[in-house]
Amino acid sequence: MSVVRERTAPRPLARPPRRPPGPSRRATTAGIWPYLLVAPAVLGMLYLLVYPLARAILISFQDFGLRQLILGHARFTGFDNYRALLCAPEFWTVVRRTFLFMAVNVVLIMVLSTLVALMVERLGRFGRTAVLSALVLTWAMPVVAATTVFQWLFHSEFGVVNHALTGLGLQQFDGYPWLAHGPAAFSILVALVVWQSVPFAAITLYSALTTVPAELYEAARIDGASGARIFRSVTLPIVRPIFMLVLSLEVIWTFKAFVQIWVMTRGGPGDATTILPVYAVQTALAGQRYDLGSAASMITVLLMSGVLVAYFWQMFRQEAER
């Protein structure tokens, strides 16, 4: 008796798992394309911002005058330029004047812009549109054009200010040379910088005020809170980030104000309106001491950065204590 074995079909061999296909050329191109689009802006920023800063830092450690500018071969002098500036009495006078100029401008800008923003918030549609349009037009005026207008307003012979004051019976202002007196020139520059800076700050703060819920104002009024208490306890905590941002920007812009001063007074009369940016240019151009001018510019950057770091550290510490 024979046993018949059934033949079974051979099992097919298991196929190895497919490897995921590698990135195609199209996917690779799509991944590189965003970087190619950003590359021109990055290269332009490096050339216009980073390279001049690095070059100024290098010159501040060299003996770099007119001869080195033409022929090259500047030698390194270490911290001699910084030592010469820090040991000069007039340098510290300029530093104190710079901080005074910054403090006066920033306080006036923040107070006036906050008041303007609160006023715009309470106006009707027509009044709000008119005020915002005026602010935008003021903000859009070129700095040199605005400075020229202020020069004409305070001209000793043909100025509108002298003519108006004389018409009010103040004969002592007949032919009064505003820009020839230090305190008067300083005050005019403060008024110019404040006039140019308030529009941006006011529009930005008004945009922040529009984010405050109206229900909070109604609840505070029902509780009998005054306007000042509502602003201090309701409005300011909500708009604090934008308020601090505007304050920081104004500190930077007023600390490095140059065009207005250079066009109107060039730091005069004497040195009554000379602040650090103007002092750096005067030092570089007067005796072709580009090394001292670069060192003064670097000290300006360090002082401005120190003010901002100290301010933000204080602000973050107050926020952490709450």
Short mmCIF file of C-alpha atoms in Angstrom, two decimals:
data_model
loop_
_atom_site.label_atom_id
_atom_site.label_comp_id
_atom_site.label_asym_id
_atom_site.label_seq_id
_atom_site.Cartn_x
_atom_site.Cartn_y
_atom_site.Cartn_z
CA MET A 1 0.00 0.00 0.00
CA SER A 2 1.59 3.19 -1.14
CA VAL A 3 1.10 6.53 0.46
CA VAL A 4 0.48 9.34 -1.94
CA ARG A 5 1.78 12.63 -0.73
CA GLU A 6 0.02 15.71 -1.85
CA ARG A 7 2.20 18.25 -3.47
CA THR A 8 1.89 21.70 -2.00
CA ALA A 9 2.67 24.79 -3.96
CA PRO A 10 5.85 26.48 -2.83
CA ARG A 11 5.29 29.56 -0.72
CA PRO A 12 6.33 32.76 -2.42
CA LEU A 13 9.34 34.44 -0.92
CA ALA A 14 8.55 37.48 1.19
CA ARG A 15 9.46 40.68 -0.58
CA PRO A 16 11.73 43.02 1.27
CA PRO A 17 9.99 46.16 2.46
CA ARG A 18 10.21 49.05 0.08
CA ARG A 19 12.47 51.80 1.14
CA PRO A 20 10.94 55.19 1.08
CA PRO A 21 12.04 56.95 -2.02
CA GLY A 22 14.67 59.64 -1.56
CA PRO A 23 13.82 63.28 -1.97
CA SER A 24 13.08 64.14 -5.51
CA ARG A 25 14.70 67.01 -7.33
CA ARG A 26 11.47 68.96 -7.17
CA ALA A 27 11.22 68.57 -3.37
CA THR A 28 14.84 69.64 -2.97
CA THR A 29 14.27 72.71 -5.11
CA ALA A 30 11.14 73.58 -3.15
CA GLY A 31 13.08 73.35 0.11
CA ILE A 32 15.83 75.66 -1.13
CA TRP A 33 13.53 78.20 -2.77
CA PRO A 34 12.55 80.08 0.45
CA TYR A 35 16.22 80.56 1.31
CA LEU A 36 16.92 81.87 -2.18
CA LEU A 37 14.13 84.41 -1.78
CA VAL A 38 15.46 85.62 1.57
CA ALA A 39 19.11 85.64 0.47
CA PRO A 40 19.12 89.10 -1.22
CA ALA A 41 17.66 90.75 1.89
CA VAL A 42 20.14 88.96 4.17
CA LEU A 43 23.09 89.86 1.95
CA GLY A 44 21.94 93.47 1.77
CA MET A 45 21.59 93.64 5.54
CA LEU A 46 25.05 92.16 6.03
CA TYR A 47 26.56 94.66 3.60
CA LEU A 48 24.70 97.74 4.85
CA LEU A 49 24.62 97.03 8.59
CA VAL A 50 27.01 94.34 9.74
CA TYR A 51 29.99 95.29 7.58
CA PRO A 52 30.00 99.02 8.55
CA LEU A 53 29.68 98.07 12.21
CA ALA A 54 32.55 95.60 12.00
CA ARG A 55 34.62 98.14 10.06
CA ALA A 56 33.96 100.86 12.66
CA ILE A 57 34.96 98.49 15.48
CA LEU A 58 38.20 97.67 13.64
CA ILE A 59 39.05 101.35 12.99
CA SER A 60 38.43 102.22 16.64
CA PHE A 61 41.41 100.02 17.58
CA GLN A 62 43.72 101.49 14.92
CA ASP A 63 45.67 104.65 14.24
CA PHE A 64 43.47 105.70 11.35
CA GLY A 65 43.77 109.22 9.97
CA LEU A 66 43.65 110.79 6.53
CA ARG A 67 46.94 109.17 5.51
CA GLN A 68 45.68 105.70 6.41
CA LEU A 69 42.40 106.39 4.63
CA ILE A 70 44.27 107.05 1.37
CA LEU A 71 47.26 104.73 1.62
CA GLY A 72 46.03 102.09 4.05
CA HIS A 73 48.42 100.17 6.33
CA ALA A 74 46.82 101.32 9.60
CA ARG A 75 48.51 99.96 12.69
CA PHE A 76 46.70 98.68 15.75
CA THR A 77 46.93 100.79 18.89
CA GLY A 78 44.80 98.72 21.28
CA PHE A 79 42.60 100.77 23.56
CA ASP A 80 44.52 104.03 23.11
CA ASN A 81 41.63 105.72 21.29
CA TYR A 82 39.15 104.75 24.00
CA ARG A 83 41.59 105.84 26.69
CA ALA A 84 42.03 109.23 25.01
CA LEU A 85 38.26 109.78 24.85
CA LEU A 86 37.52 108.64 28.39
CA CYS A 87 40.24 110.91 29.77
CA ALA A 88 38.95 114.01 27.95
CA PRO A 89 36.78 116.27 30.16
CA GLU A 90 34.73 117.54 27.19
CA PHE A 91 33.72 113.97 26.39
CA TRP A 92 31.94 113.52 29.72
CA THR A 93 30.26 116.90 29.27
CA VAL A 94 28.89 115.63 25.97
CA VAL A 95 27.75 112.39 27.63
CA ARG A 96 25.80 114.29 30.31
CA ARG A 97 24.23 116.52 27.66
CA THR A 98 23.27 113.45 25.62
CA PHE A 99 21.47 111.83 28.54
CA LEU A 100 19.73 115.11 29.35
CA PHE A 101 18.63 115.50 25.73
CA MET A 102 17.36 111.92 25.65
CA ALA A 103 15.49 112.15 28.97
CA VAL A 104 13.73 115.43 28.13
CA ASN A 105 12.69 114.21 24.70
CA VAL A 106 11.49 110.78 25.83
CA VAL A 107 9.43 112.15 28.71
CA LEU A 108 7.74 114.77 26.51
CA ILE A 109 7.16 112.30 23.67
CA MET A 110 5.57 109.64 25.86
CA VAL A 111 3.37 112.08 27.80
CA LEU A 112 2.15 113.95 24.71
CA SER A 113 1.66 110.82 22.60
CA THR A 114 -0.33 109.13 25.40
CA LEU A 115 -2.57 112.17 25.73
CA VAL A 116 -3.06 112.37 21.95
CA ALA A 117 -3.88 108.63 21.77
CA LEU A 118 -6.46 108.97 24.56
CA MET A 119 -7.96 112.00 22.82
CA VAL A 120 -8.21 110.21 19.46
CA GLU A 121 -9.92 107.26 21.15
CA ARG A 122 -12.69 109.55 22.42
CA LEU A 123 -13.25 111.47 19.17
CA GLY A 124 -15.94 110.74 16.66
CA ARG A 125 -15.30 109.26 13.25
CA PHE A 126 -14.69 112.59 11.50
CA GLY A 127 -12.46 114.00 14.24
CA ARG A 128 -10.50 110.75 14.54
CA THR A 129 -9.90 110.64 10.79
CA ALA A 130 -8.75 114.26 10.71
CA VAL A 131 -6.33 113.87 13.63
CA LEU A 132 -4.89 110.59 12.38
CA SER A 133 -4.43 112.05 8.89
CA ALA A 134 -2.58 115.04 10.35
CA LEU A 135 -0.37 112.71 12.39
CA VAL A 136 0.48 110.59 9.35
CA LEU A 137 1.34 113.66 7.26
CA THR A 138 3.56 115.00 10.03
CA TRP A 139 5.26 111.64 10.39
CA ALA A 140 5.81 111.38 6.63
CA MET A 141 7.59 114.75 6.35
CA PRO A 142 11.32 114.27 5.63
CA VAL A 143 13.62 115.12 8.50
CA VAL A 144 15.66 117.65 6.54
CA ALA A 145 12.52 119.40 5.29
CA ALA A 146 11.08 119.65 8.81
CA THR A 147 14.39 120.96 10.14
CA THR A 148 14.50 123.62 7.41
CA VAL A 149 10.97 124.72 8.32
CA PHE A 150 11.97 125.10 11.97
CA GLN A 151 15.02 127.11 10.92
CA TRP A 152 12.73 129.47 9.04
CA LEU A 153 10.24 129.70 11.91
CA PHE A 154 12.95 130.79 14.35
CA HIS A 155 14.94 132.98 11.95
CA SER A 156 16.15 136.12 13.69
CA GLU A 157 14.96 138.55 10.97
CA PHE A 158 12.29 136.78 8.93
CA GLY A 159 11.04 134.18 11.41
CA VAL A 160 7.34 133.77 12.10
CA VAL A 161 7.94 133.25 15.83
CA ASN A 162 9.72 136.57 16.28
CA HIS A 163 7.07 138.35 14.21
CA ALA A 164 4.25 136.84 16.28
CA LEU A 165 5.91 137.61 19.63
CA THR A 166 6.68 141.15 18.55
CA GLY A 167 3.07 141.59 17.46
CA LEU A 168 2.00 140.59 20.99
CA GLY A 169 4.04 143.48 22.40
CA LEU A 170 7.17 141.56 23.37
CA GLN A 171 9.66 143.89 21.76
CA GLN A 172 12.64 142.06 23.25
CA PHE A 173 12.10 139.35 20.62
CA ASP A 174 12.54 141.78 17.74
CA GLY A 175 15.46 140.23 15.84
CA TYR A 176 16.13 137.75 18.66
CA PRO A 177 18.77 135.21 17.47
CA TRP A 178 17.33 131.95 18.78
CA LEU A 179 20.02 129.70 17.35
CA ALA A 180 22.84 131.88 18.71
CA HIS A 181 21.92 131.15 22.35
CA GLY A 182 22.65 127.71 23.76
CA PRO A 183 19.53 127.10 25.88
CA ALA A 184 17.25 128.50 23.16
CA ALA A 185 18.84 126.34 20.46
CA PHE A 186 18.63 123.29 22.74
CA SER A 187 14.92 123.95 23.37
CA ILE A 188 14.20 124.38 19.65
CA LEU A 189 15.86 121.05 18.88
CA VAL A 190 13.85 119.36 21.64
CA ALA A 191 10.65 120.81 20.17
CA LEU A 192 11.65 119.60 16.69
CA VAL A 193 12.45 116.05 17.81
CA VAL A 194 9.26 115.84 19.88
CA TRP A 195 7.16 117.17 17.00
CA GLN A 196 8.60 114.54 14.65
CA SER A 197 8.34 111.65 17.12
CA VAL A 198 4.88 112.12 18.65
CA PRO A 199 2.91 110.98 15.54
CA PHE A 200 4.46 107.48 15.45
CA ALA A 201 4.13 106.99 19.19
CA ALA A 202 0.56 108.34 19.29
CA ILE A 203 -0.65 106.17 16.40
CA THR A 204 0.97 103.07 17.90
CA LEU A 205 -0.50 103.72 21.35
CA TYR A 206 -3.92 104.44 19.85
CA SER A 207 -3.79 101.07 18.08
CA ALA A 208 -3.04 99.45 21.44
CA LEU A 209 -5.91 101.30 23.13
CA THR A 210 -8.39 99.87 20.62
CA THR A 211 -7.64 96.38 21.98
CA VAL A 212 -8.89 97.18 25.49
CA PRO A 213 -12.38 95.64 25.97
CA ALA A 214 -15.09 98.23 26.54
CA GLU A 215 -16.65 96.02 29.24
CA LEU A 216 -13.68 96.69 31.51
CA TYR A 217 -14.23 100.44 31.24
CA GLU A 218 -17.93 100.05 32.01
CA ALA A 219 -17.25 97.88 35.04
CA ALA A 220 -14.67 100.36 36.36
CA ARG A 221 -17.09 103.28 35.94
CA ILE A 222 -19.83 101.36 37.73
CA ASP A 223 -17.40 100.82 40.62
CA GLY A 224 -16.87 104.57 40.78
CA ALA A 225 -13.28 104.67 39.47
CA SER A 226 -12.00 108.01 38.22
CA GLY A 227 -10.42 108.53 34.81
CA ALA A 228 -6.90 108.47 36.20
CA ARG A 229 -7.63 105.29 38.17
CA ILE A 230 -9.15 103.63 35.09
CA PHE A 231 -6.05 104.44 33.06
CA ARG A 232 -3.71 103.23 35.80
CA SER A 233 -5.56 100.03 36.72
CA VAL A 234 -7.29 99.02 33.48
CA THR A 235 -5.71 100.61 30.43
CA LEU A 236 -2.02 100.65 31.31
CA PRO A 237 -1.70 96.96 32.33
CA ILE A 238 -3.20 95.87 29.00
CA VAL A 239 -1.22 98.21 26.75
CA ARG A 240 2.00 97.91 28.80
CA PRO A 241 3.88 95.73 26.22
CA ILE A 242 3.21 98.21 23.40
CA PHE A 243 3.94 101.14 25.71
CA MET A 244 7.31 99.64 26.65
CA LEU A 245 8.09 98.92 23.00
CA VAL A 246 7.40 102.53 22.00
CA LEU A 247 9.42 103.80 24.96
CA SER A 248 12.40 101.65 23.96
CA LEU A 249 12.25 102.83 20.35
CA GLU A 250 12.09 106.47 21.41
CA VAL A 251 15.11 106.00 23.69
CA ILE A 252 17.08 104.62 20.74
CA TRP A 253 15.94 107.28 18.26
CA THR A 254 16.53 110.25 20.54
CA PHE A 255 19.85 108.91 21.80
CA LYS A 256 21.21 108.77 18.26
CA ALA A 257 19.58 111.95 16.93
CA PHE A 258 21.97 113.50 14.44
CA VAL A 259 20.34 114.92 11.32
CA GLN A 260 18.25 117.56 13.08
CA ILE A 261 21.21 118.86 15.10
CA TRP A 262 23.69 118.75 12.24
CA VAL A 263 21.41 120.56 9.79
CA MET A 264 20.23 123.23 12.24
CA THR A 265 23.20 124.02 14.50
CA ARG A 266 26.07 121.56 13.76
CA GLY A 267 26.36 121.20 17.52
CA GLY A 268 26.55 124.94 18.22
CA PRO A 269 26.49 127.57 19.39
CA GLY A 270 29.77 126.52 20.94
CA ASP A 271 28.96 122.97 21.97
CA ALA A 272 25.54 123.69 23.51
CA THR A 273 23.74 121.18 21.28
CA THR A 274 26.56 118.67 20.78
CA ILE A 275 25.53 115.14 21.75
CA LEU A 276 27.46 111.92 21.21
CA PRO A 277 26.58 111.23 17.53
CA VAL A 278 27.43 114.84 16.61
CA TYR A 279 30.59 114.68 18.72
CA ALA A 280 31.70 111.54 16.88
CA VAL A 281 31.28 113.21 13.48
CA GLN A 282 32.99 116.40 14.63
CA THR A 283 35.93 114.40 15.98
CA ALA A 284 36.25 112.41 12.77
CA LEU A 285 35.96 115.38 10.38
CA ALA A 286 37.66 118.21 12.27
CA GLY A 287 41.13 116.66 12.47
CA GLN A 288 40.58 113.62 10.23
CA ARG A 289 40.76 111.45 13.36
CA TYR A 290 38.52 108.68 12.11
CA ASP A 291 39.82 106.36 14.79
CA LEU A 292 38.59 108.63 17.60
CA GLY A 293 35.29 109.15 15.78
CA SER A 294 34.78 105.40 15.49
CA ALA A 295 35.65 104.94 19.17
CA ALA A 296 33.11 107.61 20.12
CA SER A 297 30.49 105.84 18.00
CA MET A 298 31.20 102.52 19.70
CA ILE A 299 30.92 104.13 23.14
CA THR A 300 27.59 105.60 22.05
CA VAL A 301 26.35 102.13 21.09
CA LEU A 302 27.54 100.66 24.39
CA LEU A 303 25.90 103.41 26.46
CA MET A 304 22.62 103.10 24.57
CA SER A 305 22.67 99.31 24.93
CA GLY A 306 23.43 99.65 28.63
CA VAL A 307 20.47 101.95 29.16
CA LEU A 308 18.13 99.55 27.37
CA VAL A 309 19.48 96.46 29.17
CA ALA A 310 19.11 98.12 32.58
CA TYR A 311 15.62 99.27 31.72
CA PHE A 312 14.45 95.86 30.49
CA TRP A 313 16.03 94.13 33.48
CA GLN A 314 14.13 96.42 35.82
CA MET A 315 10.91 95.88 33.88
CA PHE A 316 11.23 92.08 33.88
CA ARG A 317 12.01 92.07 37.60
CA GLN A 318 8.85 94.06 38.30
CA GLU A 319 6.85 91.65 36.17
CA ALA A 320 8.31 88.65 38.04
CA GLU A 321 7.42 90.15 41.43
CA ARG A 322 3.74 90.41 40.51
#
